[in-house]
Amino acid sequence: MTTSALPALSDIPEEVPGVIRIENSDRETTTPIIMDMLRSVYPHDQIFGDYCPVQTYIAAPPREVYEYLADTRSLEEWTYSLRGFTETEEPGLWLSYDRLGDATKCFTRTVAHPDAMTVDYHCAWDQSEHLWMIYLMRVVDAQVVFNKPGSVVTWVNCKHPFYDENGYPETAPPKRPVWVGDFWEMFSAGHQLELDNLKAICEYRAANGLPIKPEWMQ
C-alpha cells in the first residue's frame, strides 16, 4: 500500500544543508554516518542503559517550535524515515509508513501540553491498539536556561521490553527483515541525527522569515 506524498518542506526552494532524510541518503548511505557518530569505546548500554536522551539548541522561537512539533505531520519533515502521514478514522490517530522497515505501518498519536510545551509521540509499528513506543519531547525557552533567544529541545526514549521482542508478532508483515528494536543501540545517534534535522529546518525558516509551522500544515 502506498500513500501520496505530503508537501513536506515545499516552502523551502533548496536543499537545507545538514538535513539527512531517506530521500537524499538511503539506509546503506546513512549507516556509516550513524556508526561514525557512535563510539565503541563507550558502549551504548553502559552510557544509556534503558534510556536514550538527546538534546539541542535551536535558534528559533520556542512557542513556534512547540506548535510545529505538536502537529503530528511535522514528523514527515524532520524524521529520517516516517512518511505518508494520513489521519485514520479514529480522531488524532495517524498512519504513516516507516521506510526503515520497507512498507511497515507506523501508528502515531501526539499528546501535547501547551503550558509546559511538552510533546509526547505515542507510536507503534504494525498495530494501533497498543502504542508502546513513547517519544518524550520538551521545548524550553532558551532565554531562561541560556540567557539568549531561541529554544532548547530535549528528547528522551525509554527501552520498552517490546524493543527486545515484538509483543504483537501476528501483526507483522511476513518476511520483514528487521524489527524496530534491532536499531536500539543506534537510537542515540539516529535520534541526534533527526534532532539535527529539526534544528536545521527550524533555523532555516526562522532565518528566512518563514513560519516554523509551514502553510501546508495550517
PDB file of N, CA, C and O in Angstrom, residues 44-106:
ATOM      1  N   HIS A  44      26.992   1.543  24.329  1.00  0.00           N
ATOM      2  CA  HIS A  44      25.679   2.178  24.458  1.00  0.00           C
ATOM      3  C   HIS A  44      25.007   1.799  25.777  1.00  0.00           C
ATOM      4  O   HIS A  44      24.479   2.658  26.489  1.00  0.00           O
ATOM      5  N   ASP A  45      25.019   0.509  26.130  1.00  0.00           N
ATOM      6  CA  ASP A  45      24.354   0.076  27.357  1.00  0.00           C
ATOM      7  C   ASP A  45      24.976   0.704  28.590  1.00  0.00           C
ATOM      8  O   ASP A  45      24.282   1.031  29.556  1.00  0.00           O
ATOM      9  N   GLN A  46      26.290   0.889  28.578  1.00  0.00           N
ATOM     10  CA  GLN A  46      26.971   1.460  29.725  1.00  0.00           C
ATOM     11  C   GLN A  46      26.615   2.935  29.902  1.00  0.00           C
ATOM     12  O   GLN A  46      26.476   3.423  31.027  1.00  0.00           O
ATOM     13  N   ILE A  47      26.474   3.634  28.798  1.00  0.00           N
ATOM     14  CA  ILE A  47      26.212   5.066  28.867  1.00  0.00           C
ATOM     15  C   ILE A  47      24.725   5.358  29.064  1.00  0.00           C
ATOM     16  O   ILE A  47      24.337   6.186  29.893  1.00  0.00           O
ATOM     17  N   PHE A  48      23.867   4.649  28.322  1.00  0.00           N
ATOM     18  CA  PHE A  48      22.457   4.999  28.303  1.00  0.00           C
ATOM     19  C   PHE A  48      21.563   4.025  29.051  1.00  0.00           C
ATOM     20  O   PHE A  48      20.493   4.407  29.528  1.00  0.00           O
ATOM     21  N   GLY A  49      21.936   2.751  29.107  1.00  0.00           N
ATOM     22  CA  GLY A  49      21.077   1.779  29.773  1.00  0.00           C
ATOM     23  C   GLY A  49      19.727   1.692  29.087  1.00  0.00           C
ATOM     24  O   GLY A  49      19.636   1.461  27.888  1.00  0.00           O
ATOM     25  N   ASP A  50      18.662   1.895  29.853  1.00  0.00           N
ATOM     26  CA  ASP A  50      17.296   1.794  29.331  1.00  0.00           C
ATOM     27  C   ASP A  50      16.742   3.124  28.866  1.00  0.00           C
ATOM     28  O   ASP A  50      15.530   3.257  28.655  1.00  0.00           O
ATOM     29  N   TYR A  51      17.602   4.120  28.694  1.00  0.00           N
ATOM     30  CA  TYR A  51      17.143   5.450  28.293  1.00  0.00           C
ATOM     31  C   TYR A  51      17.968   5.948  27.106  1.00  0.00           C
ATOM     32  O   TYR A  51      19.126   5.580  26.938  1.00  0.00           O
ATOM     33  N   CYS A  52      17.351   6.782  26.309  1.00  0.00           N
ATOM     34  CA  CYS A  52      18.061   7.387  25.193  1.00  0.00           C
ATOM     35  C   CYS A  52      17.740   8.883  25.179  1.00  0.00           C
ATOM     36  O   CYS A  52      16.711   9.294  24.636  1.00  0.00           O
ATOM     37  N   PRO A  53      18.584   9.709  25.820  1.00  0.00           N
ATOM     38  CA  PRO A  53      18.337  11.155  25.844  1.00  0.00           C
ATOM     39  C   PRO A  53      19.191  11.898  24.811  1.00  0.00           C
ATOM     40  O   PRO A  53      20.387  11.637  24.679  1.00  0.00           O
ATOM     41  N   VAL A  54      18.571  12.803  24.071  1.00  0.00           N
ATOM     42  CA  VAL A  54      19.308  13.706  23.186  1.00  0.00           C
ATOM     43  C   VAL A  54      18.727  15.103  23.369  1.00  0.00           C
ATOM     44  O   VAL A  54      17.597  15.265  23.838  1.00  0.00           O
ATOM     45  N   GLN A  55      19.484  16.097  22.994  1.00  0.00           N
ATOM     46  CA  GLN A  55      19.040  17.475  23.167  1.00  0.00           C
ATOM     47  C   GLN A  55      19.792  18.386  22.220  1.00  0.00           C
ATOM     48  O   GLN A  55      20.861  18.041  21.730  1.00  0.00           O
ATOM     49  N   THR A  56      19.204  19.566  21.978  1.00  0.00           N
ATOM     50  CA  THR A  56      19.872  20.534  21.114  1.00  0.00           C
ATOM     51  C   THR A  56      19.331  21.934  21.382  1.00  0.00           C
ATOM     52  O   THR A  56      18.253  22.110  21.982  1.00  0.00           O
ATOM     53  N   TYR A  57      20.088  22.918  20.951  1.00  0.00           N
ATOM     54  CA  TYR A  57      19.638  24.312  20.938  1.00  0.00           C
ATOM     55  C   TYR A  57      19.195  24.662  19.529  1.00  0.00           C
ATOM     56  O   TYR A  57      19.851  24.276  18.550  1.00  0.00           O
ATOM     57  N   ILE A  58      18.086  25.382  19.409  1.00  0.00           N
ATOM     58  CA  ILE A  58      17.561  25.801  18.113  1.00  0.00           C
ATOM     59  C   ILE A  58      17.345  27.312  18.126  1.00  0.00           C
ATOM     60  O   ILE A  58      16.659  27.835  19.014  1.00  0.00           O
ATOM     61  N   ALA A  59      17.928  28.001  17.172  1.00  0.00           N
ATOM     62  CA  ALA A  59      17.774  29.454  17.074  1.00  0.00           C
ATOM     63  C   ALA A  59      16.452  29.778  16.390  1.00  0.00           C
ATOM     64  O   ALA A  59      16.395  30.218  15.239  1.00  0.00           O
ATOM     65  N   ALA A  60      15.372  29.539  17.120  1.00  0.00           N
ATOM     66  CA  ALA A  60      14.014  29.814  16.640  1.00  0.00           C
ATOM     67  C   ALA A  60      13.117  29.959  17.867  1.00  0.00           C
ATOM     68  O   ALA A  60      13.410  29.378  18.929  1.00  0.00           O
ATOM     69  N   PRO A  61      12.022  30.725  17.765  1.00  0.00           N
ATOM     70  CA  PRO A  61      11.165  30.988  18.923  1.00  0.00           C
ATOM     71  C   PRO A  61      10.570  29.707  19.509  1.00  0.00           C
ATOM     72  O   PRO A  61      10.052  28.865  18.769  1.00  0.00           O
ATOM     73  N   PRO A  62      10.622  29.537  20.833  1.00  0.00           N
ATOM     74  CA  PRO A  62      10.186  28.286  21.456  1.00  0.00           C
ATOM     75  C   PRO A  62       8.711  27.961  21.226  1.00  0.00           C
ATOM     76  O   PRO A  62       8.365  26.795  20.997  1.00  0.00           O
ATOM     77  N   ARG A  63       7.856  28.962  21.290  1.00  0.00           N
ATOM     78  CA  ARG A  63       6.434  28.672  21.094  1.00  0.00           C
ATOM     79  C   ARG A  63       6.180  28.169  19.681  1.00  0.00           C
ATOM     80  O   ARG A  63       5.387  27.240  19.470  1.00  0.00           O
ATOM     81  N   GLU A  64       6.853  28.736  18.701  1.00  0.00           N
ATOM     82  CA  GLU A  64       6.677  28.298  17.319  1.00  0.00           C
ATOM     83  C   GLU A  64       7.241  26.896  17.103  1.00  0.00           C
ATOM     84  O   GLU A  64       6.664  26.086  16.379  1.00  0.00           O
ATOM     85  N   VAL A  65       8.378  26.600  17.732  1.00  0.00           N
ATOM     86  CA  VAL A  65       8.943  25.257  17.637  1.00  0.00           C
ATOM     87  C   VAL A  65       7.996  24.248  18.262  1.00  0.00           C
ATOM     88  O   VAL A  65       7.751  23.170  17.711  1.00  0.00           O
ATOM     89  N   TYR A  66       7.432  24.606  19.426  1.00  0.00           N
ATOM     90  CA  TYR A  66       6.472  23.709  20.081  1.00  0.00           C
ATOM     91  C   TYR A  66       5.260  23.450  19.184  1.00  0.00           C
ATOM     92  O   TYR A  66       4.835  22.295  19.012  1.00  0.00           O
ATOM     93  N   GLU A  67       4.686  24.499  18.622  1.00  0.00           N
ATOM     94  CA  GLU A  67       3.490  24.329  17.790  1.00  0.00           C
ATOM     95  C   GLU A  67       3.773  23.480  16.560  1.00  0.00           C
ATOM     96  O   GLU A  67       2.907  22.738  16.091  1.00  0.00           O
ATOM     97  N   TYR A  68       4.970  23.585  16.048  1.00  0.00           N
ATOM     98  CA  TYR A  68       5.384  22.741  14.921  1.00  0.00           C
ATOM     99  C   TYR A  68       5.448  21.279  15.350  1.00  0.00           C
ATOM    100  O   TYR A  68       4.852  20.395  14.719  1.00  0.00           O
ATOM    101  N   LEU A  69       6.140  21.016  16.451  1.00  0.00           N
ATOM    102  CA  LEU A  69       6.267  19.644  16.926  1.00  0.00           C
ATOM    103  C   LEU A  69       4.926  19.055  17.335  1.00  0.00           C
ATOM    104  O   LEU A  69       4.703  17.843  17.194  1.00  0.00           O
ATOM    105  N   ALA A  70       4.027  19.875  17.853  1.00  0.00           N
ATOM    106  CA  ALA A  70       2.738  19.383  18.335  1.00  0.00           C
ATOM    107  C   ALA A  70       1.836  18.894  17.204  1.00  0.00           C
ATOM    108  O   ALA A  70       0.849  18.198  17.462  1.00  0.00           O
ATOM    109  N   ASP A  71       2.167  19.245  15.976  1.00  0.00           N
ATOM    110  CA  ASP A  71       1.430  18.753  14.817  1.00  0.00           C
ATOM    111  C   ASP A  71       2.120  17.481  14.331  1.00  0.00           C
ATOM    112  O   ASP A  71       3.275  17.506  13.916  1.00  0.00           O
ATOM    113  N   THR A  72       1.405  16.362  14.384  1.00  0.00           N
ATOM    114  CA  THR A  72       1.987  15.065  14.027  1.00  0.00           C
ATOM    115  C   THR A  72       2.641  15.092  12.656  1.00  0.00           C
ATOM    116  O   THR A  72       3.658  14.422  12.419  1.00  0.00           O
ATOM    117  N   ARG A  73       2.094  15.877  11.739  1.00  0.00           N
ATOM    118  CA  ARG A  73       2.612  15.906  10.382  1.00  0.00           C
ATOM    119  C   ARG A  73       4.034  16.462  10.282  1.00  0.00           C
ATOM    120  O   ARG A  73       4.709  16.263   9.266  1.00  0.00           O
ATOM    121  N   SER A  74       4.505  17.137  11.346  1.00  0.00           N
ATOM    122  CA  SER A  74       5.882  17.626  11.313  1.00  0.00           C
ATOM    123  C   SER A  74       6.874  16.477  11.195  1.00  0.00           C
ATOM    124  O   SER A  74       7.986  16.645  10.668  1.00  0.00           O
ATOM    125  N   LEU A  75       6.471  15.290  11.674  1.00  0.00           N
ATOM    126  CA  LEU A  75       7.347  14.123  11.592  1.00  0.00           C
ATOM    127  C   LEU A  75       7.660  13.756  10.144  1.00  0.00           C
ATOM    128  O   LEU A  75       8.684  13.123   9.863  1.00  0.00           O
ATOM    129  N   GLU A  76       6.797  14.161   9.230  1.00  0.00           N
ATOM    130  CA  GLU A  76       7.026  13.925   7.799  1.00  0.00           C
ATOM    131  C   GLU A  76       8.284  14.653   7.328  1.00  0.00           C
ATOM    132  O   GLU A  76       8.948  14.214   6.383  1.00  0.00           O
ATOM    133  N   GLU A  77       8.628  15.751   8.009  1.00  0.00           N
ATOM    134  CA  GLU A  77       9.739  16.581   7.557  1.00  0.00           C
ATOM    135  C   GLU A  77      11.053  16.256   8.265  1.00  0.00           C
ATOM    136  O   GLU A  77      12.086  16.108   7.612  1.00  0.00           O
ATOM    137  N   TRP A  78      11.027  16.169   9.583  1.00  0.00           N
ATOM    138  CA  TRP A  78      12.302  16.112  10.294  1.00  0.00           C
ATOM    139  C   TRP A  78      12.741  14.708  10.711  1.00  0.00           C
ATOM    140  O   TRP A  78      13.916  14.521  11.048  1.00  0.00           O
ATOM    141  N   THR A  79      11.844  13.708  10.669  1.00  0.00           N
ATOM    142  CA  THR A  79      12.306  12.352  10.945  1.00  0.00           C
ATOM    143  C   THR A  79      13.012  11.792   9.714  1.00  0.00           C
ATOM    144  O   THR A  79      12.788  12.240   8.592  1.00  0.00           O
ATOM    145  N   TYR A  80      13.821  10.788   9.943  1.00  0.00           N
ATOM    146  CA  TYR A  80      14.589  10.197   8.848  1.00  0.00           C
ATOM    147  C   TYR A  80      13.721   9.389   7.907  1.00  0.00           C
ATOM    148  O   TYR A  80      13.896   9.443   6.683  1.00  0.00           O
ATOM    149  N   SER A  81      12.741   8.633   8.427  1.00  0.00           N
ATOM    150  CA  SER A  81      12.103   7.623   7.573  1.00  0.00           C
ATOM    151  C   SER A  81      10.592   7.495   7.697  1.00  0.00           C
ATOM    152  O   SER A  81       9.998   6.651   7.025  1.00  0.00           O
ATOM    153  N   LEU A  82       9.915   8.289   8.527  1.00  0.00           N
ATOM    154  CA  LEU A  82       8.453   8.206   8.624  1.00  0.00           C
ATOM    155  C   LEU A  82       7.832   9.063   7.524  1.00  0.00           C
ATOM    156  O   LEU A  82       8.048  10.275   7.478  1.00  0.00           O
ATOM    157  N   ARG A  83       7.027   8.438   6.674  1.00  0.00           N
ATOM    158  CA  ARG A  83       6.489   9.143   5.520  1.00  0.00           C
ATOM    159  C   ARG A  83       5.014   8.763   5.275  1.00  0.00           C
ATOM    160  O   ARG A  83       4.547   7.693   5.667  1.00  0.00           O
ATOM    161  N   GLY A  84       4.315   9.662   4.584  1.00  0.00           N
ATOM    162  CA  GLY A  84       2.954   9.379   4.133  1.00  0.00           C
ATOM    163  C   GLY A  84       1.910   9.464   5.219  1.00  0.00           C
ATOM    164  O   GLY A  84       1.013   8.617   5.294  1.00  0.00           O
ATOM    165  N   PHE A  85       1.966  10.468   6.088  1.00  0.00           N
ATOM    166  CA  PHE A  85       1.027  10.575   7.203  1.00  0.00           C
ATOM    167  C   PHE A  85      -0.391  10.862   6.718  1.00  0.00           C
ATOM    168  O   PHE A  85      -0.632  11.797   5.958  1.00  0.00           O
ATOM    169  N   THR A  86      -1.306  10.040   7.171  1.00  0.00           N
ATOM    170  CA  THR A  86      -2.734  10.262   6.935  1.00  0.00           C
ATOM    171  C   THR A  86      -3.475   9.975   8.231  1.00  0.00           C
ATOM    172  O   THR A  86      -3.143   9.022   8.946  1.00  0.00           O
ATOM    173  N   GLU A  87      -4.458  10.794   8.525  1.00  0.00           N
ATOM    174  CA  GLU A  87      -5.231  10.572   9.749  1.00  0.00           C
ATOM    175  C   GLU A  87      -6.208   9.419   9.531  1.00  0.00           C
ATOM    176  O   GLU A  87      -6.849   9.321   8.492  1.00  0.00           O
ATOM    177  N   THR A  88      -6.289   8.546  10.504  1.00  0.00           N
ATOM    178  CA  THR A  88      -7.186   7.398  10.415  1.00  0.00           C
ATOM    179  C   THR A  88      -8.604   7.825  10.769  1.00  0.00           C
ATOM    180  O   THR A  88      -8.874   8.990  11.087  1.00  0.00           O
ATOM    181  N   GLU A  89      -9.522   6.878  10.732  1.00  0.00           N
ATOM    182  CA  GLU A  89     -10.901   7.161  11.112  1.00  0.00           C
ATOM    183  C   GLU A  89     -11.022   7.474  12.594  1.00  0.00           C
ATOM    184  O   GLU A  89     -12.013   8.069  13.027  1.00  0.00           O
ATOM    185  N   GLU A  90     -10.032   7.101  13.363  1.00  0.00           N
ATOM    186  CA  GLU A  90     -10.012   7.428  14.790  1.00  0.00           C
ATOM    187  C   GLU A  90      -9.346   8.792  14.962  1.00  0.00           C
ATOM    188  O   GLU A  90      -8.164   8.944  14.658  1.00  0.00           O
ATOM    189  N   PRO A  91     -10.067   9.809  15.427  1.00  0.00           N
ATOM    190  CA  PRO A  91      -9.502  11.158  15.513  1.00  0.00           C
ATOM    191  C   PRO A  91      -8.197  11.190  16.309  1.00  0.00           C
ATOM    192  O   PRO A  91      -8.096  10.596  17.383  1.00  0.00           O
ATOM    193  N   GLY A  92      -7.213  11.880  15.746  1.00  0.00           N
ATOM    194  CA  GLY A  92      -5.940  12.040  16.426  1.00  0.00           C
ATOM    195  C   GLY A  92      -4.961  10.904  16.223  1.00  0.00           C
ATOM    196  O   GLY A  92      -3.801  11.007  16.636  1.00  0.00           O
ATOM    197  N   LEU A  93      -5.387   9.828  15.587  1.00  0.00           N
ATOM    198  CA  LEU A  93      -4.505   8.694  15.321  1.00  0.00           C
ATOM    199  C   LEU A  93      -4.071   8.748  13.862  1.00  0.00           C
ATOM    200  O   LEU A  93      -4.906   8.755  12.959  1.00  0.00           O
ATOM    201  N   TRP A  94      -2.760   8.769  13.657  1.00  0.00           N
ATOM    202  CA  TRP A  94      -2.210   8.926  12.307  1.00  0.00           C
ATOM    203  C   TRP A  94      -1.487   7.660  11.876  1.00  0.00           C
ATOM    204  O   TRP A  94      -0.824   6.996  12.687  1.00  0.00           O
ATOM    205  N   LEU A  95      -1.626   7.332  10.608  1.00  0.00           N
ATOM    206  CA  LEU A  95      -0.918   6.218   9.997  1.00  0.00           C
ATOM    207  C   LEU A  95       0.161   6.768   9.075  1.00  0.00           C
ATOM    208  O   LEU A  95      -0.084   7.671   8.280  1.00  0.00           O
ATOM    209  N   SER A  96       1.356   6.212   9.220  1.00  0.00           N
ATOM    210  CA  SER A  96       2.433   6.521   8.283  1.00  0.00           C
ATOM    211  C   SER A  96       3.153   5.218   7.980  1.00  0.00           C
ATOM    212  O   SER A  96       2.761   4.151   8.456  1.00  0.00           O
ATOM    213  N   TYR A  97       4.205   5.310   7.185  1.00  0.00           N
ATOM    214  CA  TYR A  97       4.992   4.127   6.852  1.00  0.00           C
ATOM    215  C   TYR A  97       6.447   4.397   7.191  1.00  0.00           C
ATOM    216  O   TYR A  97       7.013   5.411   6.770  1.00  0.00           O
ATOM    217  N   ASP A  98       7.026   3.509   8.007  1.00  0.00           N
ATOM    218  CA  ASP A  98       8.429   3.637   8.365  1.00  0.00           C
ATOM    219  C   ASP A  98       9.258   2.911   7.326  1.00  0.00           C
ATOM    220  O   ASP A  98       9.257   1.678   7.252  1.00  0.00           O
ATOM    221  N   ARG A  99       9.967   3.669   6.530  1.00  0.00           N
ATOM    222  CA  ARG A  99      10.700   3.085   5.419  1.00  0.00           C
ATOM    223  C   ARG A  99      11.963   2.354   5.858  1.00  0.00           C
ATOM    224  O   ARG A  99      12.612   1.697   5.054  1.00  0.00           O
ATOM    225  N   LEU A 100      12.299   2.424   7.152  1.00  0.00           N
ATOM    226  CA  LEU A 100      13.352   1.552   7.670  1.00  0.00           C
ATOM    227  C   LEU A 100      12.927   0.099   7.610  1.00  0.00           C
ATOM    228  O   LEU A 100      13.745  -0.800   7.482  1.00  0.00           O
ATOM    229  N   GLY A 101      11.622  -0.129   7.750  1.00  0.00           N
ATOM    230  CA  GLY A 101      11.085  -1.484   7.699  1.00  0.00           C
ATOM    231  C   GLY A 101      10.349  -1.746   6.407  1.00  0.00           C
ATOM    232  O   GLY A 101       9.281  -2.365   6.415  1.00  0.00           O
ATOM    233  N   ASP A 102      10.890  -1.266   5.306  1.00  0.00           N
ATOM    234  CA  ASP A 102      10.256  -1.400   3.994  1.00  0.00           C
ATOM    235  C   ASP A 102       8.898  -0.698   4.007  1.00  0.00           C
ATOM    236  O   ASP A 102       8.842   0.510   4.079  1.00  0.00           O
ATOM    237  N   ALA A 103       7.803  -1.449   3.975  1.00  0.00           N
ATOM    238  CA  ALA A 103       6.466  -0.838   3.958  1.00  0.00           C
ATOM    239  C   ALA A 103       5.774  -1.035   5.303  1.00  0.00           C
ATOM    240  O   ALA A 103       4.592  -1.341   5.374  1.00  0.00           O
ATOM    241  N   THR A 104       6.510  -0.847   6.386  1.00  0.00           N
ATOM    242  CA  THR A 104       5.980  -1.069   7.730  1.00  0.00           C
ATOM    243  C   THR A 104       5.045   0.057   8.140  1.00  0.00           C
ATOM    244  O   THR A 104       5.410   1.237   8.099  1.00  0.00           O
ATOM    245  N   LYS A 105       3.843  -0.314   8.564  1.00  0.00           N
ATOM    246  CA  LYS A 105       2.908   0.670   9.089  1.00  0.00           C
ATOM    247  C   LYS A 105       3.391   1.178  10.447  1.00  0.00           C
ATOM    248  O   LYS A 105       3.858   0.406  11.282  1.00  0.00           O
ATOM    249  N   CYS A 106       3.257   2.475  10.676  1.00  0.00           N
ATOM    250  CA  CYS A 106       3.559   3.061  11.971  1.00  0.00           C
ATOM    251  C   CYS A 106       2.387   3.944  12.373  1.00  0.00           C
ATOM    252  O   CYS A 106       1.963   4.810  11.594  1.00  0.00           O
TER     253      CYS A 106
END
